Coordinates of C-alpha atoms and ligand atoms in Angstrom, one line a residue:
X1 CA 0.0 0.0 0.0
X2 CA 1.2 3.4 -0.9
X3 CA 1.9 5.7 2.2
X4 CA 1.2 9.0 2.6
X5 CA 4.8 10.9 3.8
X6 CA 5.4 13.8 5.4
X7 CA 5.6 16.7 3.3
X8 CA 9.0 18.1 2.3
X9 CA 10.7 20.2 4.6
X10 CA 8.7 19.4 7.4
X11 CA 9.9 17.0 10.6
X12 CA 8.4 14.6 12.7
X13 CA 9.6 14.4 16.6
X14 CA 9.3 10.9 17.6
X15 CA 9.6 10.3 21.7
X16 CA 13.0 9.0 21.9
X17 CA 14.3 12.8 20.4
X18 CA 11.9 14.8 22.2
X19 CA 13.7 15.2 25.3
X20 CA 16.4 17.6 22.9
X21 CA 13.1 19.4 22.6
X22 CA 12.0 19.9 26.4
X23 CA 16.0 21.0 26.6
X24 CA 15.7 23.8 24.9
X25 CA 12.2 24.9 25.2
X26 CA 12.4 24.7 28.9
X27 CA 16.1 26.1 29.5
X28 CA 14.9 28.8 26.6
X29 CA 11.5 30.1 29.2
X30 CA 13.7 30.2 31.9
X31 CA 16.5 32.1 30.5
X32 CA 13.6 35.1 29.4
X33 CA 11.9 34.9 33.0
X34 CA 15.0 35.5 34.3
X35 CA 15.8 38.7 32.1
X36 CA 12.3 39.9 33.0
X37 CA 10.4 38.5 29.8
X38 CA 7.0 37.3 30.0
X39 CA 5.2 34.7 27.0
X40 CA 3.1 35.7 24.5
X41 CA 1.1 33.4 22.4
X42 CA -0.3 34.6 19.1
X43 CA -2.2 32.6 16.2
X44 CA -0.3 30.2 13.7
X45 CA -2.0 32.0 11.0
X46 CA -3.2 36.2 10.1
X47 CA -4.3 38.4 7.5
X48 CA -2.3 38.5 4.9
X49 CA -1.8 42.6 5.1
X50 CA -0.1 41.8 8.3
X51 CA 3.5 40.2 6.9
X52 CA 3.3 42.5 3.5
X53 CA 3.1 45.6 5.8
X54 CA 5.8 44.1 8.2
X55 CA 8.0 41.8 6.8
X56 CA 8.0 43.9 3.4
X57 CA 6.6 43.5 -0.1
X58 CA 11.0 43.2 -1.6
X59 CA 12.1 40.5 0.8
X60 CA 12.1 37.0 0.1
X61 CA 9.6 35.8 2.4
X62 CA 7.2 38.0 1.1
X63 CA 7.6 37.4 -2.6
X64 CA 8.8 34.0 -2.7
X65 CA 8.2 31.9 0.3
X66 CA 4.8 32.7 2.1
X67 CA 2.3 30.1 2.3
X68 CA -1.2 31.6 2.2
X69 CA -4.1 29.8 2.6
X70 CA -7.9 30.7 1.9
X71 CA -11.4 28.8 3.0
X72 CA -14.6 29.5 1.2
X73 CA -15.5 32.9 1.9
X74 CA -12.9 34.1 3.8
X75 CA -10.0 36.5 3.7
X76 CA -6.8 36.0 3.0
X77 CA -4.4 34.7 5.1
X78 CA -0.8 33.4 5.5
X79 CA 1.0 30.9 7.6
X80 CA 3.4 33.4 9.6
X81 CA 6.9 33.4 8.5
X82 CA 8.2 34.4 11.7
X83 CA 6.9 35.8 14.8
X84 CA 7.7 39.3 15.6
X85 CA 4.7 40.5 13.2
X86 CA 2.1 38.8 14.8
X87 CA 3.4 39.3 18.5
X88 CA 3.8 43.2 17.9
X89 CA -0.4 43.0 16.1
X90 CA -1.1 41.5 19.1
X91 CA 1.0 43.8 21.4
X92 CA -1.3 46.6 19.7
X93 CA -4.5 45.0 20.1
X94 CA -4.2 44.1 23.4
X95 CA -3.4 47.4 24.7
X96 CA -0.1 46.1 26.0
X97 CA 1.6 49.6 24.3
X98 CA -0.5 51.2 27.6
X99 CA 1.0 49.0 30.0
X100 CA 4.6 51.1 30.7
X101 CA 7.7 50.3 29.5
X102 CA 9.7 48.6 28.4
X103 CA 7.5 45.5 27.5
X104 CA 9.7 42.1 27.4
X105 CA 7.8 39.2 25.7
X106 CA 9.0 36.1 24.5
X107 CA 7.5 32.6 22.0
X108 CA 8.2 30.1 21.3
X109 CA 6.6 28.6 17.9
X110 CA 6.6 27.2 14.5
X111 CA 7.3 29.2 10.9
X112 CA 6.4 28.3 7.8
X113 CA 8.2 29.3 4.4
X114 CA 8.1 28.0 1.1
X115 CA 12.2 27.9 0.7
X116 CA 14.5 25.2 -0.8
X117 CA 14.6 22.6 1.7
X118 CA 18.5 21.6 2.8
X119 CA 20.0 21.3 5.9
X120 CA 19.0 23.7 8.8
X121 CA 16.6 25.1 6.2
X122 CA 12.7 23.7 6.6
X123 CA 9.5 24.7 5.5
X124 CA 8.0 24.0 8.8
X125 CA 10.6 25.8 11.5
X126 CA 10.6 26.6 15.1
X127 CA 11.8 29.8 16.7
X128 CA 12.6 31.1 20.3
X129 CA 11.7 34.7 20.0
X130 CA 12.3 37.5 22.3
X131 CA 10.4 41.4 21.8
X132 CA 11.5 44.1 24.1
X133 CA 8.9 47.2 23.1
X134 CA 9.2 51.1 23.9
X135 CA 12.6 51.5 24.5
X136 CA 15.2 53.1 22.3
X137 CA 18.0 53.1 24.8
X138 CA 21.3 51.3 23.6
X139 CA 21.4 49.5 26.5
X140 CA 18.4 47.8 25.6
X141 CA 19.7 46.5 22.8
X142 CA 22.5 45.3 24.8
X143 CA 20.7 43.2 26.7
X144 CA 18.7 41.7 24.4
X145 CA 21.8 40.5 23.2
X146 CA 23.0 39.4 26.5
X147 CA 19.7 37.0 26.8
X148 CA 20.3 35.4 23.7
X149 CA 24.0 34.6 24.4
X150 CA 22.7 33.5 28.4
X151 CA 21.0 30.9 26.5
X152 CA 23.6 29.5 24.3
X153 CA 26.2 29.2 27.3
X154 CA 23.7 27.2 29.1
X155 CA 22.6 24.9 26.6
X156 CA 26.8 24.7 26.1
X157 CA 27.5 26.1 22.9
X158 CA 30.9 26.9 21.9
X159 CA 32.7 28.3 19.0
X160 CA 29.7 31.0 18.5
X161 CA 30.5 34.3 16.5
X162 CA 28.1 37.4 17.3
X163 CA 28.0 39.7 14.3
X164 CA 26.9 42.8 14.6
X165 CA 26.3 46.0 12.6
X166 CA 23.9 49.2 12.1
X167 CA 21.8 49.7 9.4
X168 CA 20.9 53.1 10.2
X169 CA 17.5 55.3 10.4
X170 CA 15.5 56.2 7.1
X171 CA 17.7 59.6 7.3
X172 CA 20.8 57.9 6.8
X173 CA 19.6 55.0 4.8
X174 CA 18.3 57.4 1.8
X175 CA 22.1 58.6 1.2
X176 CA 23.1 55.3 1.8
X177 CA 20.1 53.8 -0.9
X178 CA 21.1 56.0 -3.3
X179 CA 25.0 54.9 -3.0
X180 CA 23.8 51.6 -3.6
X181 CA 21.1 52.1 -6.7
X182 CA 24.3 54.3 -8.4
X183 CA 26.9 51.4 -7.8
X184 CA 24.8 48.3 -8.8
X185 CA 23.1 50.5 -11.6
X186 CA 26.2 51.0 -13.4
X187 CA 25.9 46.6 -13.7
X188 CA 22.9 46.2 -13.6
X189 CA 22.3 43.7 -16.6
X190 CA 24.1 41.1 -14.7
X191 CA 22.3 41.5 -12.0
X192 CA 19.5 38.1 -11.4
X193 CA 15.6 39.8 -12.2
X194 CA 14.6 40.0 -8.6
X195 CA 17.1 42.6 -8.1
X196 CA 16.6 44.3 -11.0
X197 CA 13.6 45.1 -9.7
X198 CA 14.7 45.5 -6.4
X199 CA 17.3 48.3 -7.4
X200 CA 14.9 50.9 -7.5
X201 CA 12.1 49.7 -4.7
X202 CA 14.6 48.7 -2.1
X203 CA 18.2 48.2 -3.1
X204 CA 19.8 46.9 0.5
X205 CA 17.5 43.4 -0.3
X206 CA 20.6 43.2 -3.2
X207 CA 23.3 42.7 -0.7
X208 CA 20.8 40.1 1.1
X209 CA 20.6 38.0 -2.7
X210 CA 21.8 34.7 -2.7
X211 CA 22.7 34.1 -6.5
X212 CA 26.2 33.7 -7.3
X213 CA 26.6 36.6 -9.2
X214 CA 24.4 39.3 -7.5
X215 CA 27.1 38.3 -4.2
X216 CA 30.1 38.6 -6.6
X217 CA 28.9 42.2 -7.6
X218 CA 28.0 43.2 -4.2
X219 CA 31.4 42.0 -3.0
X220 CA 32.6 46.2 -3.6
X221 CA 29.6 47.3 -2.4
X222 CA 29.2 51.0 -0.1
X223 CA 29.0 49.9 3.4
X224 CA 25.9 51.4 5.2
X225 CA 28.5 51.7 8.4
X226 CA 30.1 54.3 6.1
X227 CA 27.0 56.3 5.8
X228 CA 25.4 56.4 9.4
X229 CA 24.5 59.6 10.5
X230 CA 25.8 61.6 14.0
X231 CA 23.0 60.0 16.0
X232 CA 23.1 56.3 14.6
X233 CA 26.7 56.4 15.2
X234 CA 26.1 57.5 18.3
X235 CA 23.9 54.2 19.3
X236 CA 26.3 51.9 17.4
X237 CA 29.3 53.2 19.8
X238 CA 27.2 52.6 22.7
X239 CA 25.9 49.4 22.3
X240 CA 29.6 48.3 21.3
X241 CA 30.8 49.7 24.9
X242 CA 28.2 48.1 26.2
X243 CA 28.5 44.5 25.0
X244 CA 32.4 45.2 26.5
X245 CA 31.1 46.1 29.7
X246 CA 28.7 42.6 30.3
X247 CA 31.7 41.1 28.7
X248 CA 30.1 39.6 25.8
X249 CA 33.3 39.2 22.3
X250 CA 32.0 40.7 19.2
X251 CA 32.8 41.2 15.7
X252 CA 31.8 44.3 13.7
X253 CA 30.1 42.9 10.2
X254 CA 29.0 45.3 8.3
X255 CA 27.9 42.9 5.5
X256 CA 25.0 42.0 7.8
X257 CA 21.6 44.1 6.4
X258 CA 19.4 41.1 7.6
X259 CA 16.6 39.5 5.5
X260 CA 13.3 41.5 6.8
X261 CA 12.2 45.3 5.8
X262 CA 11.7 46.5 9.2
X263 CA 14.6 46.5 10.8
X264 CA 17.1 50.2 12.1
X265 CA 20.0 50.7 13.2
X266 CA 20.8 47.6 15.3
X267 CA 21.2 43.9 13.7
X268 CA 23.4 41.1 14.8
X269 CA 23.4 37.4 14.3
X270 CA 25.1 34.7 16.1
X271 CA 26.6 32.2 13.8
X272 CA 27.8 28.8 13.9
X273 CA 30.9 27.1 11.9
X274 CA 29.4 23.6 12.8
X275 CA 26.6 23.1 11.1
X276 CA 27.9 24.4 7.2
X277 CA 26.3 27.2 4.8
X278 CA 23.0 27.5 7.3
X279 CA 25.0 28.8 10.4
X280 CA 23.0 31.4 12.0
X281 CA 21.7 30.4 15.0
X282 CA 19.7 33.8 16.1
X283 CA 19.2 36.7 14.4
X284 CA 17.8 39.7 15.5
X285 CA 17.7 43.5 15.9
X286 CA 16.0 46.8 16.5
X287 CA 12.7 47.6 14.4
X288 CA 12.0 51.4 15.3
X289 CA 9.8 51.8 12.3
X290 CA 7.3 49.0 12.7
X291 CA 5.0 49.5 15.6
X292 CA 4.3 53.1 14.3
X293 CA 3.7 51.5 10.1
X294 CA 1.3 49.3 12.0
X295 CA -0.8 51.4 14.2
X296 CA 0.1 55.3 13.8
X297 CA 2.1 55.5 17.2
X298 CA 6.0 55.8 16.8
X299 CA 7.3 53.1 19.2
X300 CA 10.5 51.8 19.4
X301 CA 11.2 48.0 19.7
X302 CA 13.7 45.4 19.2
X303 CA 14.3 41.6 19.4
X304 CA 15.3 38.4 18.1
X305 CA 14.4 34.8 16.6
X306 CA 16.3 32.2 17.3
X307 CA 15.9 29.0 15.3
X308 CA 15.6 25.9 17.6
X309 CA 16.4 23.3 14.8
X310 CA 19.7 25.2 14.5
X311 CA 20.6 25.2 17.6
X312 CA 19.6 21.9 18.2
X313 CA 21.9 20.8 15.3
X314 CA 24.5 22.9 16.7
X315 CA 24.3 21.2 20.1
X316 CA 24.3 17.6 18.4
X317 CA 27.5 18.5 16.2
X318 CA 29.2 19.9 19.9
X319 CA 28.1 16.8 21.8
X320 CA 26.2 18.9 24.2
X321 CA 24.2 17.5 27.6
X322 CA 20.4 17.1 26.9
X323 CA 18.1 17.1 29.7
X324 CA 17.3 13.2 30.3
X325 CA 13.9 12.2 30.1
X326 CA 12.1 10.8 32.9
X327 CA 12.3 7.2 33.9
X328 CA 9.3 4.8 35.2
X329 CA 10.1 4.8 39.5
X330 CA 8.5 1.6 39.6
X331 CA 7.0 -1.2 37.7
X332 CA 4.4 -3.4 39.5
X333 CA 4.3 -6.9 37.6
X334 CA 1.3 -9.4 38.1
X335 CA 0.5 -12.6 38.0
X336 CA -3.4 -14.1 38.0
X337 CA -6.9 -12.1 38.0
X338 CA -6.8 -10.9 41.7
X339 CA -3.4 -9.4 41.7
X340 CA -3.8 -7.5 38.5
X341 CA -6.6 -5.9 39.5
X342 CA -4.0 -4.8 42.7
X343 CA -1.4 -3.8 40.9
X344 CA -4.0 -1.2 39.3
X345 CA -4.9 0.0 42.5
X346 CA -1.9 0.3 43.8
X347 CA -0.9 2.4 40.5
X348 CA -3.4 4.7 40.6
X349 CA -2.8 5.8 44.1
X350 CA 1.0 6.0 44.0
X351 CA 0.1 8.4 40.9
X352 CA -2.0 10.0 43.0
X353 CA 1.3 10.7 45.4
X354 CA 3.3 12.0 42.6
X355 CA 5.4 8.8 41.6
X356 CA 5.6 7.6 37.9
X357 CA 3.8 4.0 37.9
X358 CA 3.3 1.7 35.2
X359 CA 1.8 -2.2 35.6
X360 CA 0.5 -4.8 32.6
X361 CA -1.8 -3.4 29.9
X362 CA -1.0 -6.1 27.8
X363 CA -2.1 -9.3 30.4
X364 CA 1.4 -10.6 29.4
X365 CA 3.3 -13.6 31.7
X366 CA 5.5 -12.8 34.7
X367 CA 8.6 -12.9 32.0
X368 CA 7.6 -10.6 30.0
X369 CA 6.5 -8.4 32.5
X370 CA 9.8 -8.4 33.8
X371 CA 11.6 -8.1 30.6
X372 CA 9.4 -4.6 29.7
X373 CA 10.2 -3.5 33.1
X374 CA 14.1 -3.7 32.5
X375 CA 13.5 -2.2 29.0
X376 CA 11.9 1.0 30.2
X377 CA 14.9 1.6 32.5
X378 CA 11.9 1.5 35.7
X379 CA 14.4 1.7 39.2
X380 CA 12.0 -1.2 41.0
X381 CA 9.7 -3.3 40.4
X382 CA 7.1 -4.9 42.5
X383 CA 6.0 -8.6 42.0
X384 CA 2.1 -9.7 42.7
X385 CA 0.6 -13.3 42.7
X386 CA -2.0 -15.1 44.7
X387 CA 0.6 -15.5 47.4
X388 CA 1.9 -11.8 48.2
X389 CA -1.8 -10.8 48.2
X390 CA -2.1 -14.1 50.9
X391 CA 0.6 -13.1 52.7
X392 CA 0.3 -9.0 52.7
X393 CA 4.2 -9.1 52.0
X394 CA 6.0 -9.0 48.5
X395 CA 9.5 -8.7 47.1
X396 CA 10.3 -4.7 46.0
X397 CA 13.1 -5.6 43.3
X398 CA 16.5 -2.8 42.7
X399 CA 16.9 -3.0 39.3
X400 CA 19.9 -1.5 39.5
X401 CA 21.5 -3.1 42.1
X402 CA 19.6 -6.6 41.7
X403 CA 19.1 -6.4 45.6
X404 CA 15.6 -7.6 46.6
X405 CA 14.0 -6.6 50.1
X406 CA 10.6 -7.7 51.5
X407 CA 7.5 -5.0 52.2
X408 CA 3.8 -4.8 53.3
X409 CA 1.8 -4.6 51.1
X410 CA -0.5 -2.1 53.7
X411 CA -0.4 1.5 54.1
X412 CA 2.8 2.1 55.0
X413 CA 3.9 1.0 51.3
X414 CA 4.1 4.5 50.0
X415 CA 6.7 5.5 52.6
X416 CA 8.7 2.1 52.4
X417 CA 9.1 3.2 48.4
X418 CA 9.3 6.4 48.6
X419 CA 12.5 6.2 51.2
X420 CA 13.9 3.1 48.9
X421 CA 13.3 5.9 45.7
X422 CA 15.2 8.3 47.7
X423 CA 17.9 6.2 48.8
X424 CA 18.4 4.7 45.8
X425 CA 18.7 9.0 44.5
X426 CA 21.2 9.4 46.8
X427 CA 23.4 6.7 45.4
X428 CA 23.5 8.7 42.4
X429 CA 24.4 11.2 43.7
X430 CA 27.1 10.1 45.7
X431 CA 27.8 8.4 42.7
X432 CA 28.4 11.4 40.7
X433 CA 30.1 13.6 43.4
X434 CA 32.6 10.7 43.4
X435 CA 32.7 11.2 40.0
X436 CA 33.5 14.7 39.9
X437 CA 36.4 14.4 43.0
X438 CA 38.3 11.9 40.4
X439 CA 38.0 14.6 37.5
Ligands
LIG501 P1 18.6 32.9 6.3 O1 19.5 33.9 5.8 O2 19.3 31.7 6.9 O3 17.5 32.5 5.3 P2 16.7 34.6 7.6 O4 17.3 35.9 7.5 O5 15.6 34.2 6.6 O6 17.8 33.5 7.6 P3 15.2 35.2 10.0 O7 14.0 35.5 9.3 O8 16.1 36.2 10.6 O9 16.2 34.3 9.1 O10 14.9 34.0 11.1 C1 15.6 34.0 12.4 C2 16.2 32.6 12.6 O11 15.3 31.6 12.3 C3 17.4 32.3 11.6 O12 18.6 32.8 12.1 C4 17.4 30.8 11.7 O13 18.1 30.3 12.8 C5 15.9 30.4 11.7 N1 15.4 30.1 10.4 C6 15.0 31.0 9.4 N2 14.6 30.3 8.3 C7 14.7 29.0 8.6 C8 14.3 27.8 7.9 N3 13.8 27.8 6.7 N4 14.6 26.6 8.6 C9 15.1 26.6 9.8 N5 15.4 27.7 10.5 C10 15.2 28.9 9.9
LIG502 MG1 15.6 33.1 4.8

């Protein structure tokens, strides 16, 4: 029979990789709690309007990679591309602008883009996202930065390059466009048609192009850092002292213009060497411009996405620690009518105290119960026949140790466990203190 795949470019998490998952999404919401950042969650799709307004009509994802979708009837809409447009609609409609500032938010959610599919580069992606909103203060900007580098030095990432640049204000940019439209206008046949039609509309996209030779001819290229004016320059200067005061290296690339239309002064990306051509792990900046194009009130905001595939990849290729999953505490094995229907009971109420229980659901033999038990890693097991339930005494099994001891079967079960459990913690610990002393 003929099965039905996934489609291109999108990923399936089966249970034994989820835990890289839980990693990062969990050490990801702590890391923006910590820096005073609260979650937002916004729809997986919106109107249309939203992205072309945001995003822009000249970058890629708007002309080449959005998914939009219609039902009978409807309006338009489009399976967001990234997250910073729908958070900042939201922002607005919610009346968070009232609320003081700044405003720290953070997501974490899935993308979509039609784009070729290689590696690090999916049609379905996920992002961990960070929005600080109504402050244009370079320090800001600073520690935006800061949060997204917290988080790669605790999920252990090395070897991690932050780029950073300015691409200036809409005062500084028109010198700067016009720089640009005179140097890639004098070659302009060569160039591929997307930016021949992009030289006039919006001529920074060209340095963003990805064909061959558009990148060969923009290797000469003005620099915007070349054209900032007294105030930009001013920012850039500050945020670079800044990064030097929290410590944090830096490289000044002023190659970076970053793929999206709303973006000012401020842009960085942190990039990996480990993972080949698709090596940016975040990317983010300072959008002055965009809460004022989408409601009428000038605003000024800044953040960054931060692709979790990447990063995941990049913590594979650097053998970093994942968070282990959960193990079972204890497996309670049956055998006959009477004593499965215990070893239910007993589940449910050790549940009920907390403890991860499992028992037959398959009304498999003794052996195989045993053999399950071992395969799911559980730390005990309990054995129940005819006799223990007799008797009101059964054997409570270390897996780990092999060492067997006898308990009641009565209320004082869930203490005798739970001080076996803990023990048997302890252990492990000790175990890896000892560990540690011989390092
Ligand atoms: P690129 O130049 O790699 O196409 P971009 O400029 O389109 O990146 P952004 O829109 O800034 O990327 O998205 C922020 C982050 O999201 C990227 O740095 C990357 O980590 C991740 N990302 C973007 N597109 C994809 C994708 N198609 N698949 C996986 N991750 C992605
Ligand atoms: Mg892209």
């Amino acid at each position: 029979m003929a099965m039905i795949q996934r489609p291109k470019g999108t990923a399936d998490v089966v249970p034994a990789q989820a835990y890289k998952w839980h990693t990062v999404e969990k050490l990801a919401s702590e890391t923006a709690e910590q820096f005073g950042f609260k979650e937002i969650r916004v729809p997986t799709f919106e109107e249309t309007g939203l992205f072309l307004r945001s995003v822009g009509e000249t970058t890629d994802v708007v002309q080449k990679e959005m998914y939009t979708v219609t039902a009978t009837g409807d309006s338009e809409f489009t399976l967001r591309p990234e997250g910073t447009a729908g958070v900042m609609r939201a922002v607005i409609e919610n009346g968070i602008l009232n609320d003081g500032f700044p405003q720290k938010l953070y997501y974490i959610l899935s993308c979509f883009r039609h784009e070729n599919v290689q590696k690090g580069r999916l049609r379905e992606f996920h992002q961990f996202g960070c929005e600080m909103v109504g402050t244009a203060d370079p320090k800001a900007d600073a520690d935006v930065i800061a949060l997204a580098k917290n988080l790669m030095d605790r999920v252990g990432l090395k070897n991690i390059e932050l780029n950073i640049n300015s691409i200036g204000c809409p005062t500084c940019r028109a010198k700067y466009q016009q720089a640009l439209r005179d140097y890639f206008g004098a070659r302009r046949e060569e160039l591929c048609d997307t930016c021949k039609e992009r030289l006039e509309k919006n001529p920074m996209r060209l340095l963003d192009c990805k064909s061959p030779i558009c990148k060969e001819i923009g290797k000469d290229a003005p620099l915007i850092i070349d054209y900032l004016c007294d105030e930009c320059n001013d920012h850039f200067e500050k945020l670079k002292k800044n990064l030097s005061l929290m410590n944090i290296d830096f490289v000044v690339n002023p190659r970076i213009v970053r793929g999206l239309d709303y973006y000012t002064r401020t842009v960085f990306e942190f990039i990996s060497k480990d993972i080949g051509a698709q090596g940016t792990v975040c990317a983010g900046g300072r959008y002055d411009g965009l809460i004022g194009e989408l409601c009428g009130k000038q605003v000024p905001a800044l953040g960054f996405g931060m692709g979790l595939e990447r990063l995941i990849l990049t913590m594979e290729s650097q053998n970093c620690d994942f968070m282990e999953a959960k193990t079972c505490d204890l497996y309670i094995a049956s055998m006959g009518e009477a004593a499965s229907e215990r070893a239910m009971a007993m589940t449910m109420e050790l549940r009920d105290e907390g403890f991860f229980v499992e028992y037959d659901l398959v009304g498999r033999g003794i052996k195989p119960q045993m053999k399950y038990a071992d395969k799911i890693g559980s730390k005990f097991v309990l054995v129940l026949g005819d006799n223990e339930l007799e008797t009101g005494e059964a054997k409570l099994k270390n897996m780990a140790s092999g060492e067997q001891v006898a308990v009641k079967l009565d209320n004082s079960f869930t203490d005798t466990f739970s001080n076996a459990l803990m023990a048997e913690m302890f252990k492990d610990l000790d175990e890896e203190l000892a560990e540690l002393g011989r390092k």
